[in-house]
PDB file of C-alpha atoms and ligand atoms in Angstrom:
ATOM      1  CA  MET A 801       0.579  -8.678 -11.740  1.00  0.00           C
ATOM      2  CA  ARG A 802       0.364  -5.648 -14.008  1.00  0.00           C
ATOM      3  CA  ILE A 803      -0.610  -2.233 -12.395  1.00  0.00           C
ATOM      4  CA  THR A 804      -2.667  -0.160 -14.795  1.00  0.00           C
ATOM      5  CA  GLY A 805      -3.690   3.486 -14.500  1.00  0.00           C
ATOM      6  CA  LYS A 806      -6.956   2.424 -12.838  1.00  0.00           C
ATOM      7  CA  ALA A 807      -5.025   0.664  -9.962  1.00  0.00           C
ATOM      8  CA  LYS A 808      -6.509   0.917  -6.521  1.00  0.00           C
ATOM      9  CA  LEU A 809      -4.076   2.131  -3.820  1.00  0.00           C
ATOM     10  CA  ALA A 810      -3.481   1.409  -0.216  1.00  0.00           C
ATOM     11  CA  GLY A 811      -0.515   1.087   2.080  1.00  0.00           C
ATOM     12  CA  VAL A 812       0.783   1.148   5.665  1.00  0.00           C
ATOM     13  CA  MET A 813       1.919   4.362   7.472  1.00  0.00           C
ATOM     14  CA  GLY A 814       4.618   3.871  10.257  1.00  0.00           C
ATOM     15  CA  TRP A 815       7.802   5.378  11.522  1.00  0.00           C
ATOM     16  CA  PRO A 816       9.893   3.449  10.746  1.00  0.00           C
ATOM     17  CA  VAL A 817       7.945   1.202   8.569  1.00  0.00           C
ATOM     18  CA  GLU A 818      10.643  -1.212   7.337  1.00  0.00           C
ATOM     19  CA  HIS A 819       9.697  -3.852   9.860  1.00  0.00           C
ATOM     20  CA  SER A 820       6.112  -4.005   8.660  1.00  0.00           C
ATOM     21  CA  ARG A 821       4.892  -7.403   7.201  1.00  0.00           C
ATOM     22  CA  SER A 822       1.843  -5.738   5.859  1.00  0.00           C
ATOM     23  CA  PRO A 823       3.099  -5.196   2.253  1.00  0.00           C
ATOM     24  CA  GLN A 824       3.852  -8.786   1.963  1.00  0.00           C
ATOM     25  CA  LEU A 825       0.555  -9.664   3.359  1.00  0.00           C
ATOM     26  CA  HIS A 826      -1.646  -7.539   1.174  1.00  0.00           C
ATOM     27  CA  GLY A 827       0.792  -8.078  -1.767  1.00  0.00           C
ATOM     28  CA  HIS A 828       0.169 -11.877  -1.587  1.00  0.00           C
ATOM     29  CA  TRP A 829      -3.652 -11.327  -1.604  1.00  0.00           C
ATOM     30  CA  LEU A 830      -3.378  -8.720  -4.483  1.00  0.00           C
ATOM     31  CA  SER A 831      -1.562 -11.371  -6.733  1.00  0.00           C
ATOM     32  CA  CYS A 832      -3.834 -14.327  -5.516  1.00  0.00           C
ATOM     33  CA  TYR A 833      -7.009 -12.430  -6.481  1.00  0.00           C
ATOM     34  CA  ARG A 834      -5.442 -10.871  -9.554  1.00  0.00           C
ATOM     35  CA  ILE A 835      -6.315  -7.413  -8.523  1.00  0.00           C
ATOM     36  CA  ASP A 836      -5.265  -4.316 -10.278  1.00  0.00           C
ATOM     37  CA  GLY A 837      -3.858  -2.539  -7.056  1.00  0.00           C
ATOM     38  CA  ALA A 838      -0.911  -1.774  -4.908  1.00  0.00           C
ATOM     39  CA  TYR A 839      -0.139  -1.800  -1.258  1.00  0.00           C
ATOM     40  CA  LEU A 840       2.823   0.221  -0.307  1.00  0.00           C
ATOM     41  CA  PRO A 841       5.049   0.888   2.811  1.00  0.00           C
ATOM     42  CA  LEU A 842       4.648   4.738   3.568  1.00  0.00           C
ATOM     43  CA  PRO A 843       7.279   6.055   6.043  1.00  0.00           C
ATOM     44  CA  VAL A 844       5.479   9.033   7.623  1.00  0.00           C
ATOM     45  CA  ASN A 845       7.103  11.091  10.374  1.00  0.00           C
ATOM     46  CA  PRO A 846       4.812  11.503  13.328  1.00  0.00           C
ATOM     47  CA  ALA A 847       4.748  15.266  12.760  1.00  0.00           C
ATOM     48  CA  ASP A 848       3.414  14.792   9.314  1.00  0.00           C
ATOM     49  CA  LEU A 849       0.731  12.230  10.101  1.00  0.00           C
ATOM     50  CA  GLN A 850      -2.239  14.674   9.897  1.00  0.00           C
ATOM     51  CA  ALA A 851      -1.046  16.053   6.515  1.00  0.00           C
ATOM     52  CA  ALA A 852      -0.282  12.582   5.252  1.00  0.00           C
ATOM     53  CA  LEU A 853      -3.714  11.190   6.237  1.00  0.00           C
ATOM     54  CA  ARG A 854      -5.466  14.320   4.707  1.00  0.00           C
ATOM     55  CA  ALA A 855      -3.498  13.711   1.431  1.00  0.00           C
ATOM     56  CA  LEU A 856      -5.000  10.342   1.013  1.00  0.00           C
ATOM     57  CA  PRO A 857      -8.161  11.460  -0.873  1.00  0.00           C
ATOM     58  CA  LYS A 858      -6.218  13.967  -2.897  1.00  0.00           C
ATOM     59  CA  LEU A 859      -3.839  11.114  -4.116  1.00  0.00           C
ATOM     60  CA  GLY A 860      -6.643   8.876  -4.834  1.00  0.00           C
ATOM     61  CA  PHE A 861      -5.795   6.344  -1.970  1.00  0.00           C
ATOM     62  CA  ALA A 862      -8.506   3.962  -0.961  1.00  0.00           C
ATOM     63  CA  GLY A 863      -7.109   4.022   2.541  1.00  0.00           C
ATOM     64  CA  VAL A 864      -4.215   2.762   4.759  1.00  0.00           C
ATOM     65  CA  ASN A 865      -3.291   0.751   7.700  1.00  0.00           C
ATOM     66  CA  LEU A 866      -1.453   2.512  10.708  1.00  0.00           C
ATOM     67  CA  THR A 867       1.353   1.027  12.755  1.00  0.00           C
ATOM     68  CA  ILE A 868       3.601   2.274  15.459  1.00  0.00           C
ATOM     69  CA  PRO A 869       3.674   5.074  16.473  1.00  0.00           C
ATOM     70  CA  HIS A 870       0.562   6.344  14.655  1.00  0.00           C
ATOM     71  CA  LYS A 871      -2.339   4.365  15.984  1.00  0.00           C
ATOM     72  CA  GLU A 872      -3.208   6.465  18.949  1.00  0.00           C
ATOM     73  CA  ALA A 873      -2.591   9.858  17.257  1.00  0.00           C
ATOM     74  CA  ALA A 874      -4.916   8.959  14.400  1.00  0.00           C
ATOM     75  CA  VAL A 875      -7.898   8.887  16.723  1.00  0.00           C
ATOM     76  CA  GLU A 876      -7.944  12.697  16.852  1.00  0.00           C
ATOM     77  CA  ILE A 877      -7.360  13.070  12.998  1.00  0.00           C
ATOM     78  CA  VAL A 878      -9.863  10.849  11.269  1.00  0.00           C
ATOM     79  CA  ASP A 879     -13.427  12.060  10.716  1.00  0.00           C
ATOM     80  CA  THR A 880     -15.293   9.045  12.099  1.00  0.00           C
ATOM     81  CA  ILE A 881     -14.230   6.201  14.273  1.00  0.00           C
ATOM     82  CA  ASP A 882     -15.862   2.729  14.972  1.00  0.00           C
ATOM     83  CA  ALA A 883     -16.787   1.505  18.422  1.00  0.00           C
ATOM     84  CA  ASP A 884     -13.734  -0.745  18.802  1.00  0.00           C
ATOM     85  CA  ALA A 885     -11.260   2.063  17.925  1.00  0.00           C
ATOM     86  CA  LYS A 886     -13.023   4.201  20.402  1.00  0.00           C
ATOM     87  CA  ARG A 887     -12.790   1.658  23.238  1.00  0.00           C
ATOM     88  CA  ILE A 888      -9.308   0.615  22.329  1.00  0.00           C
ATOM     89  CA  GLY A 889      -8.098   4.223  21.839  1.00  0.00           C
ATOM     90  CA  ALA A 890      -6.293   3.389  18.606  1.00  0.00           C
ATOM     91  CA  VAL A 891      -6.975   3.300  14.890  1.00  0.00           C
ATOM     92  CA  ASN A 892      -5.179   0.745  12.666  1.00  0.00           C
ATOM     93  CA  THR A 893      -7.338   0.992   9.493  1.00  0.00           C
ATOM     94  CA  VAL A 894      -8.512   4.052   7.604  1.00  0.00           C
ATOM     95  CA  VAL A 895     -10.914   3.965   4.658  1.00  0.00           C
ATOM     96  CA  VAL A 896     -11.337   6.813   2.411  1.00  0.00           C
ATOM     97  CA  GLY A 897     -15.133   7.422   1.781  1.00  0.00           C
ATOM     98  CA  ALA A 898     -16.677   8.606  -1.505  1.00  0.00           C
ATOM     99  CA  ASP A 899     -16.809  12.091  -0.133  1.00  0.00           C
ATOM    100  CA  GLY A 900     -13.220  12.075   0.945  1.00  0.00           C
ATOM    101  CA  GLN A 901     -14.001  11.484   4.601  1.00  0.00           C
ATOM    102  CA  LEU A 902     -11.618   9.344   6.545  1.00  0.00           C
ATOM    103  CA  ALA A 903     -13.270   6.451   8.530  1.00  0.00           C
ATOM    104  CA  GLY A 904     -11.008   4.948  11.240  1.00  0.00           C
ATOM    105  CA  SER A 905     -11.539   1.572  12.635  1.00  0.00           C
ATOM    106  CA  ASN A 906      -9.569  -0.897  14.813  1.00  0.00           C
ATOM    107  CA  THR A 907      -9.460  -4.519  13.501  1.00  0.00           C
ATOM    108  CA  ASP A 908      -7.133  -5.884  16.158  1.00  0.00           C
ATOM    109  CA  ALA A 909      -9.853  -7.211  18.509  1.00  0.00           C
ATOM    110  CA  PHE A 910     -11.475  -8.867  15.376  1.00  0.00           C
ATOM    111  CA  GLY A 911      -8.215 -10.297  14.453  1.00  0.00           C
ATOM    112  CA  PHE A 912      -7.390 -11.652  17.878  1.00  0.00           C
ATOM    113  CA  LEU A 913     -10.774 -13.256  18.158  1.00  0.00           C
ATOM    114  CA  GLU A 914     -11.044 -14.674  14.608  1.00  0.00           C
ATOM    115  CA  HIS A 915      -7.586 -16.467  14.880  1.00  0.00           C
ATOM    116  CA  LEU A 916      -8.610 -17.808  18.289  1.00  0.00           C
ATOM    117  CA  ARG A 917     -11.869 -19.243  17.085  1.00  0.00           C
ATOM    118  CA  GLN A 918     -10.301 -20.740  13.883  1.00  0.00           C
ATOM    119  CA  THR A 919      -7.436 -22.268  15.768  1.00  0.00           C
ATOM    120  CA  VAL A 920      -9.573 -23.734  18.689  1.00  0.00           C
ATOM    121  CA  SER A 921     -13.043 -24.314  17.304  1.00  0.00           C
ATOM    122  CA  ALA A 922     -14.074 -25.740  20.765  1.00  0.00           C
ATOM    123  CA  TRP A 923     -13.395 -22.595  22.641  1.00  0.00           C
ATOM    124  CA  ASN A 924     -16.505 -20.877  24.268  1.00  0.00           C
ATOM    125  CA  ALA A 925     -16.448 -17.451  25.741  1.00  0.00           C
ATOM    126  CA  ALA A 926     -18.367 -18.878  28.807  1.00  0.00           C
ATOM    127  CA  ASP A 927     -15.641 -21.413  29.459  1.00  0.00           C
ATOM    128  CA  GLY A 928     -14.138 -19.266  32.360  1.00  0.00           C
ATOM    129  CA  PRO A 929     -11.777 -16.305  33.118  1.00  0.00           C
ATOM    130  CA  ALA A 930      -9.133 -15.058  30.708  1.00  0.00           C
ATOM    131  CA  VAL A 931      -5.755 -13.814  31.992  1.00  0.00           C
ATOM    132  CA  ILE A 932      -3.975 -11.262  29.919  1.00  0.00           C
ATOM    133  CA  LEU A 933      -0.308 -10.637  30.484  1.00  0.00           C
ATOM    134  CA  GLY A 934       0.448  -6.964  29.672  1.00  0.00           C
ATOM    135  CA  ALA A 935      -1.515  -3.665  29.936  1.00  0.00           C
ATOM    136  CA  GLY A 936      -0.485  -1.908  26.735  1.00  0.00           C
ATOM    137  CA  GLY A 937      -2.422  -1.359  23.483  1.00  0.00           C
ATOM    138  CA  ALA A 938      -2.330  -5.036  22.519  1.00  0.00           C
ATOM    139  CA  ALA A 939      -3.750  -5.990  25.866  1.00  0.00           C
ATOM    140  CA  ARG A 940      -6.633  -3.523  25.558  1.00  0.00           C
ATOM    141  CA  GLY A 941      -7.500  -4.924  22.070  1.00  0.00           C
ATOM    142  CA  ALA A 942      -7.542  -8.484  23.350  1.00  0.00           C
ATOM    143  CA  ALA A 943      -9.573  -7.568  26.337  1.00  0.00           C
ATOM    144  CA  VAL A 944     -12.200  -5.613  24.217  1.00  0.00           C
ATOM    145  CA  ALA A 945     -12.557  -8.666  22.037  1.00  0.00           C
ATOM    146  CA  LEU A 946     -12.921 -11.080  24.931  1.00  0.00           C
ATOM    147  CA  LEU A 947     -15.447  -8.947  26.881  1.00  0.00           C
ATOM    148  CA  ASP A 948     -17.642  -8.178  23.874  1.00  0.00           C
ATOM    149  CA  VAL A 949     -18.160 -11.989  23.266  1.00  0.00           C
ATOM    150  CA  GLY A 950     -19.084 -12.534  26.956  1.00  0.00           C
ATOM    151  CA  VAL A 951     -15.940 -13.835  28.729  1.00  0.00           C
ATOM    152  CA  PRO A 952     -16.938 -13.778  32.419  1.00  0.00           C
ATOM    153  CA  GLU A 953     -13.780 -12.079  33.713  1.00  0.00           C
ATOM    154  CA  VAL A 954     -10.667 -10.545  32.175  1.00  0.00           C
ATOM    155  CA  ARG A 955      -7.552 -10.409  34.567  1.00  0.00           C
ATOM    156  CA  PHE A 956      -4.683  -8.143  33.692  1.00  0.00           C
ATOM    157  CA  VAL A 957      -1.349  -9.068  35.034  1.00  0.00           C
ATOM    158  CA  ASN A 958       1.353  -6.471  34.460  1.00  0.00           C
ATOM    159  CA  ARG A 959       4.874  -5.497  35.640  1.00  0.00           C
ATOM    160  CA  THR A 960       3.545  -2.063  36.274  1.00  0.00           C
ATOM    161  CA  VAL A 961       0.259  -2.708  38.251  1.00  0.00           C
ATOM    162  CA  ALA A 962      -0.904   0.956  37.908  1.00  0.00           C
ATOM    163  CA  ARG A 963      -1.077   0.461  34.222  1.00  0.00           C
ATOM    164  CA  ALA A 964      -3.194  -2.607  34.645  1.00  0.00           C
ATOM    165  CA  GLU A 965      -5.442  -0.712  37.136  1.00  0.00           C
ATOM    166  CA  HIS A 966      -5.712   2.082  34.585  1.00  0.00           C
ATOM    167  CA  LEU A 967      -7.089  -0.353  32.036  1.00  0.00           C
ATOM    168  CA  VAL A 968      -9.631  -1.704  34.691  1.00  0.00           C
ATOM    169  CA  GLY A 969     -10.719   1.773  35.225  1.00  0.00           C
ATOM    170  CA  ASP A 970     -11.403   2.295  31.448  1.00  0.00           C
ATOM    171  CA  LEU A 971     -12.896  -1.124  30.749  1.00  0.00           C
ATOM    172  CA  GLY A 972     -14.874  -1.510  33.938  1.00  0.00           C
ATOM    173  CA  GLY A 973     -17.126  -4.300  35.240  1.00  0.00           C
ATOM    174  CA  ARG A 974     -15.622  -7.683  34.491  1.00  0.00           C
ATOM    175  CA  THR A 975     -11.978  -6.685  34.672  1.00  0.00           C
ATOM    176  CA  LYS A 976      -9.380  -6.957  37.468  1.00  0.00           C
ATOM    177  CA  ALA A 977      -5.722  -5.964  37.892  1.00  0.00           C
ATOM    178  CA  PHE A 978      -2.943  -8.104  39.395  1.00  0.00           C
ATOM    179  CA  ALA A 979       0.812  -7.977  40.034  1.00  0.00           C
ATOM    180  CA  VAL A 980       3.219 -10.520  38.648  1.00  0.00           C
ATOM    181  CA  PRO A 981       3.713 -12.303  41.961  1.00  0.00           C
ATOM    182  CA  ASP A 982       0.108 -13.195  42.023  1.00  0.00           C
ATOM    183  CA  LEU A 983       0.249 -15.084  38.875  1.00  0.00           C
ATOM    184  CA  ASN A 984       0.042 -18.581  40.196  1.00  0.00           C
ATOM    185  CA  ASP A 985      -3.110 -17.823  41.894  1.00  0.00           C
ATOM    186  CA  VAL A 986      -4.563 -15.852  39.030  1.00  0.00           C
ATOM    187  CA  ILE A 987      -4.227 -18.531  36.395  1.00  0.00           C
ATOM    188  CA  HIS A 988      -5.500 -21.594  38.460  1.00  0.00           C
ATOM    189  CA  ASP A 989      -9.047 -21.427  37.221  1.00  0.00           C
ATOM    190  CA  ALA A 990      -8.253 -19.610  33.873  1.00  0.00           C
ATOM    191  CA  ALA A 991      -9.813 -20.876  30.588  1.00  0.00           C
ATOM    192  CA  LEU A 992      -7.477 -18.659  28.488  1.00  0.00           C
ATOM    193  CA  LEU A 993      -3.916 -17.113  29.077  1.00  0.00           C
ATOM    194  CA  ALA A 994      -2.841 -14.660  26.533  1.00  0.00           C
ATOM    195  CA  ASN A 995       0.566 -12.980  26.418  1.00  0.00           C
ATOM    196  CA  THR A 996       0.425  -9.527  24.906  1.00  0.00           C
ATOM    197  CA  THR A 997       3.824  -8.203  26.055  1.00  0.00           C
ATOM    198  CA  SER A 998       6.981  -8.312  23.898  1.00  0.00           C
ATOM    199  CA  LEU A 999       8.568 -10.798  26.230  1.00  0.00           C
ATOM    200  CA  GLY A1000       9.577 -13.930  24.368  1.00  0.00           C
ATOM    201  CA  MET A1001      10.140 -11.983  21.007  1.00  0.00           C
ATOM    202  CA  THR A1002      13.452 -12.444  19.179  1.00  0.00           C
ATOM    203  CA  GLY A1003      15.845 -10.015  20.925  1.00  0.00           C
ATOM    204  CA  GLN A1004      13.750  -9.425  24.001  1.00  0.00           C
ATOM    205  CA  PRO A1005      14.038 -11.152  27.397  1.00  0.00           C
ATOM    206  CA  PRO A1006      12.169 -14.395  27.835  1.00  0.00           C
ATOM    207  CA  LEU A1007       8.882 -14.526  29.457  1.00  0.00           C
ATOM    208  CA  GLU A1008       9.591 -16.385  32.541  1.00  0.00           C
ATOM    209  CA  MET A1009       6.614 -17.907  34.392  1.00  0.00           C
ATOM    210  CA  SER A1010       5.495 -21.295  35.672  1.00  0.00           C
ATOM    211  CA  LEU A1011       2.346 -22.898  34.045  1.00  0.00           C
ATOM    212  CA  ASP A1012       2.115 -25.394  36.979  1.00  0.00           C
ATOM    213  CA  THR A1013      -1.239 -24.155  38.313  1.00  0.00           C
ATOM    214  CA  LEU A1014      -2.819 -23.561  34.853  1.00  0.00           C
ATOM    215  CA  PRO A1015      -5.558 -26.093  34.080  1.00  0.00           C
ATOM    216  CA  THR A1016      -4.308 -28.290  31.295  1.00  0.00           C
ATOM    217  CA  GLN A1017      -7.424 -27.553  29.093  1.00  0.00           C
ATOM    218  CA  ALA A1018      -6.739 -23.770  29.188  1.00  0.00           C
ATOM    219  CA  ILE A1019      -5.730 -22.199  25.926  1.00  0.00           C
ATOM    220  CA  VAL A1020      -2.419 -20.477  25.760  1.00  0.00           C
ATOM    221  CA  TYR A1021      -2.255 -17.680  23.222  1.00  0.00           C
ATOM    222  CA  ASP A1022       0.961 -15.691  22.477  1.00  0.00           C
ATOM    223  CA  ILE A1023       0.543 -12.570  20.170  1.00  0.00           C
ATOM    224  CA  VAL A1024       4.509 -12.669  19.635  1.00  0.00           C
ATOM    225  CA  TYR A1025       5.063 -14.275  16.207  1.00  0.00           C
ATOM    226  CA  THR A1026       8.787 -13.952  15.894  1.00  0.00           C
ATOM    227  CA  PRO A1027       9.553 -16.744  16.725  1.00  0.00           C
ATOM    228  CA  LEU A1028       6.317 -18.478  15.705  1.00  0.00           C
ATOM    229  CA  GLN A1029       6.793 -20.941  18.490  1.00  0.00           C
ATOM    230  CA  THR A1030       7.694 -18.930  21.542  1.00  0.00           C
ATOM    231  CA  PRO A1031       9.059 -20.507  24.739  1.00  0.00           C
ATOM    232  CA  LEU A1032       5.565 -19.787  26.406  1.00  0.00           C
ATOM    233  CA  LEU A1033       3.848 -21.827  23.671  1.00  0.00           C
ATOM    234  CA  ALA A1034       6.415 -24.542  23.726  1.00  0.00           C
ATOM    235  CA  ALA A1035       5.908 -24.895  27.504  1.00  0.00           C
ATOM    236  CA  ALA A1036       2.209 -25.086  27.012  1.00  0.00           C
ATOM    237  CA  ARG A1037       2.264 -27.590  24.227  1.00  0.00           C
ATOM    238  CA  ALA A1038       4.655 -29.769  26.365  1.00  0.00           C
ATOM    239  CA  ARG A1039       2.061 -29.974  29.006  1.00  0.00           C
ATOM    240  CA  GLY A1040      -0.769 -30.513  26.685  1.00  0.00           C
ATOM    241  CA  ASN A1041      -2.466 -27.064  26.663  1.00  0.00           C
ATOM    242  CA  PRO A1042      -4.026 -26.080  23.347  1.00  0.00           C
ATOM    243  CA  THR A1043      -1.976 -23.084  21.751  1.00  0.00           C
ATOM    244  CA  VAL A1044      -2.591 -20.259  19.479  1.00  0.00           C
ATOM    245  CA  ASP A1045       0.316 -18.421  17.892  1.00  0.00           C
ATOM    246  CA  GLY A1046       0.641 -14.655  17.046  1.00  0.00           C
ATOM    247  CA  LEU A1047       0.732 -14.811  13.345  1.00  0.00           C
ATOM    248  CA  GLY A1048      -2.847 -15.586  12.653  1.00  0.00           C
ATOM    249  CA  MET A1049      -3.887 -12.442  14.559  1.00  0.00           C
ATOM    250  CA  LEU A1050      -1.805 -10.304  12.154  1.00  0.00           C
ATOM    251  CA  LEU A1051      -3.359 -12.007   9.134  1.00  0.00           C
ATOM    252  CA  HIS A1052      -7.018 -11.839  10.335  1.00  0.00           C
ATOM    253  CA  GLN A1053      -6.747  -8.192  11.361  1.00  0.00           C
ATOM    254  CA  ALA A1054      -5.845  -7.325   7.836  1.00  0.00           C
ATOM    255  CA  ARG A1055      -8.991  -8.809   6.319  1.00  0.00           C
ATOM    256  CA  PRO A1056     -11.639  -5.970   6.833  1.00  0.00           C
ATOM    257  CA  GLY A1057      -9.166  -3.342   5.352  1.00  0.00           C
ATOM    258  CA  PHE A1058      -8.366  -5.376   2.317  1.00  0.00           C
ATOM    259  CA  GLU A1059     -12.008  -5.958   1.527  1.00  0.00           C
ATOM    260  CA  ALA A1060     -12.885  -2.246   1.991  1.00  0.00           C
ATOM    261  CA  TRP A1061     -10.011  -1.099  -0.241  1.00  0.00           C
ATOM    262  CA  PHE A1062      -9.871  -3.664  -2.900  1.00  0.00           C
ATOM    263  CA  GLY A1063     -13.493  -5.115  -2.977  1.00  0.00           C
ATOM    264  CA  VAL A1064     -12.719  -8.871  -2.310  1.00  0.00           C
ATOM    265  CA  ALA A1065     -13.146 -10.618   1.105  1.00  0.00           C
ATOM    266  CA  PRO A1066      -9.662 -12.377   1.366  1.00  0.00           C
ATOM    267  CA  GLU A1067      -8.969 -15.728   2.897  1.00  0.00           C
ATOM    268  CA  VAL A1068      -6.213 -16.628   5.457  1.00  0.00           C
ATOM    269  CA  THR A1069      -4.456 -19.599   4.106  1.00  0.00           C
ATOM    270  CA  ALA A1070      -1.224 -21.624   4.677  1.00  0.00           C
ATOM    271  CA  ALA A1071       0.164 -19.910   1.436  1.00  0.00           C
ATOM    272  CA  LEU A1072      -0.406 -16.551   3.109  1.00  0.00           C
ATOM    273  CA  ARG A1073       1.262 -17.539   6.257  1.00  0.00           C
ATOM    274  CA  ALA A1074       4.281 -18.775   4.272  1.00  0.00           C
ATOM    275  CA  ALA A1075       4.309 -15.428   2.259  1.00  0.00           C
ATOM    276  CA  VAL A1076       4.334 -13.263   5.320  1.00  0.00           C
ATOM    277  CA  LEU A1077       7.095 -15.363   7.043  1.00  0.00           C
ATOM    278  CA  GLU A1078       9.491 -15.040   3.833  1.00  0.00           C
ATOM    279  CA  ASP A1079      12.330 -12.653   4.299  1.00  0.00           C
TER     280      ASP A1079
HETATM  281  P1  ATR B1898       1.664  -2.516  22.837  1.00  0.00           P
HETATM  282  O1  ATR B1898       0.894  -1.423  22.481  1.00  0.00           O
HETATM  283  O2  ATR B1898       2.316  -3.329  21.741  1.00  0.00           O
HETATM  284  O3  ATR B1898       0.875  -3.449  23.787  1.00  0.00           O
HETATM  285  P2  ATR B1898       3.002  -1.267  24.994  1.00  0.00           P
HETATM  286  O4  ATR B1898       1.861  -0.329  25.200  1.00  0.00           O
HETATM  287  O5  ATR B1898       4.531  -0.617  24.985  1.00  0.00           O
HETATM  288  O6  ATR B1898       2.962  -2.113  23.717  1.00  0.00           O
HETATM  289  O7  ATR B1898       3.018  -2.344  26.115  1.00  0.00           O
HETATM  290  C1  ATR B1898       3.824  -3.265  26.348  1.00  0.00           C
HETATM  291  C2  ATR B1898       3.604  -4.310  27.440  1.00  0.00           C
HETATM  292  O8  ATR B1898       4.641  -5.147  27.540  1.00  0.00           O
HETATM  293  C3  ATR B1898       3.375  -3.648  28.798  1.00  0.00           C
HETATM  294  O9  ATR B1898       2.369  -4.330  29.447  1.00  0.00           O
HETATM  295  C4  ATR B1898       4.841  -3.834  29.507  1.00  0.00           C
HETATM  296  O10 ATR B1898       4.773  -3.734  30.784  1.00  0.00           O
HETATM  297  P3  ATR B1898       4.849  -2.229  31.570  1.00  0.00           P
HETATM  298  O11 ATR B1898       3.361  -1.707  31.529  1.00  0.00           O
HETATM  299  O12 ATR B1898       5.251  -2.674  32.994  1.00  0.00           O
HETATM  300  O13 ATR B1898       5.783  -1.491  30.904  1.00  0.00           O
HETATM  301  C5  ATR B1898       5.217  -5.104  28.943  1.00  0.00           C
HETATM  302  N1  ATR B1898       6.588  -5.217  29.031  1.00  0.00           N
HETATM  303  C6  ATR B1898       7.410  -4.897  28.077  1.00  0.00           C
HETATM  304  N2  ATR B1898       8.782  -5.218  28.408  1.00  0.00           N
HETATM  305  C7  ATR B1898       8.664  -5.875  29.571  1.00  0.00           C
HETATM  306  C8  ATR B1898       9.548  -6.535  30.468  1.00  0.00           C
HETATM  307  N3  ATR B1898      10.986  -6.479  30.148  1.00  0.00           N
HETATM  308  N4  ATR B1898       9.021  -7.130  31.556  1.00  0.00           N
HETATM  309  C9  ATR B1898       7.893  -7.147  31.888  1.00  0.00           C
HETATM  310  N5  ATR B1898       6.898  -6.562  31.039  1.00  0.00           N
HETATM  311  C10 ATR B1898       7.224  -5.889  29.992  1.00  0.00           C
END
């Protein structure tokens, strides 16, 4: 695809940013839809985040995605933030308005839910409690998504229980915190089990847990996507549980930003999955 002088510009700010798959993802869509535009990796030192974001309108950028470690800091920098970003406490998408204002949003909850719904169409929020392994930013995003669509209870199980309790304090009502030794009991009536920790990721320790007490109809969702088939998903599949991998969440969370910057509502396809997995 040729880039002209009228090309629309977007990118991803991270530090480091080399690991990001977003340039491949958006690059695939740009060429698919033959859009005159570019999506670039933007290495931005945390000390320079404010200046870099404020430079976007001056440089003619339509906006950016934010990745580690910028998502939380951006909350204080952008001019407006949407309800999800406020509740999650993190911004992953910035759109530059016509007036140069920076609108921050968080599309992680949207991505988590869209991928779940498209993979297991029979899933219903009212099916039963959800158990979330972890209590970091990813756990918060998943919990916000599930609570908003009416999941009756979200249970956080985390190595550091105090962190899970902190999340319960923030999200309130239908949430509870548990320690890892409680896991067998906590999952016995779950309709969904989601891993939001980095355990099971290539180079990280495995996620060691028994699924023996988990109902076989419960969905097992792992947001880790390297490898695509994590040991948790393999164990779940072997006992007949429906499974949801982590790559789809990454693809779906990218949709709202792409549409805002480039004016086309993009589709998540098998070709996109392949493009993002390419080295
Ligand atoms: P993110 O924003 O991606 O969710 P994070 O905020 O660093 O990342 O959270 C990482 C989560 O993985 C946490 O729940 C963390 O548990 P702690 O709160 O106890 O640190 C969990 N995690 C990471 N490494 C772990 C390990 N080796 N064993 C158990 N849990 C781990």
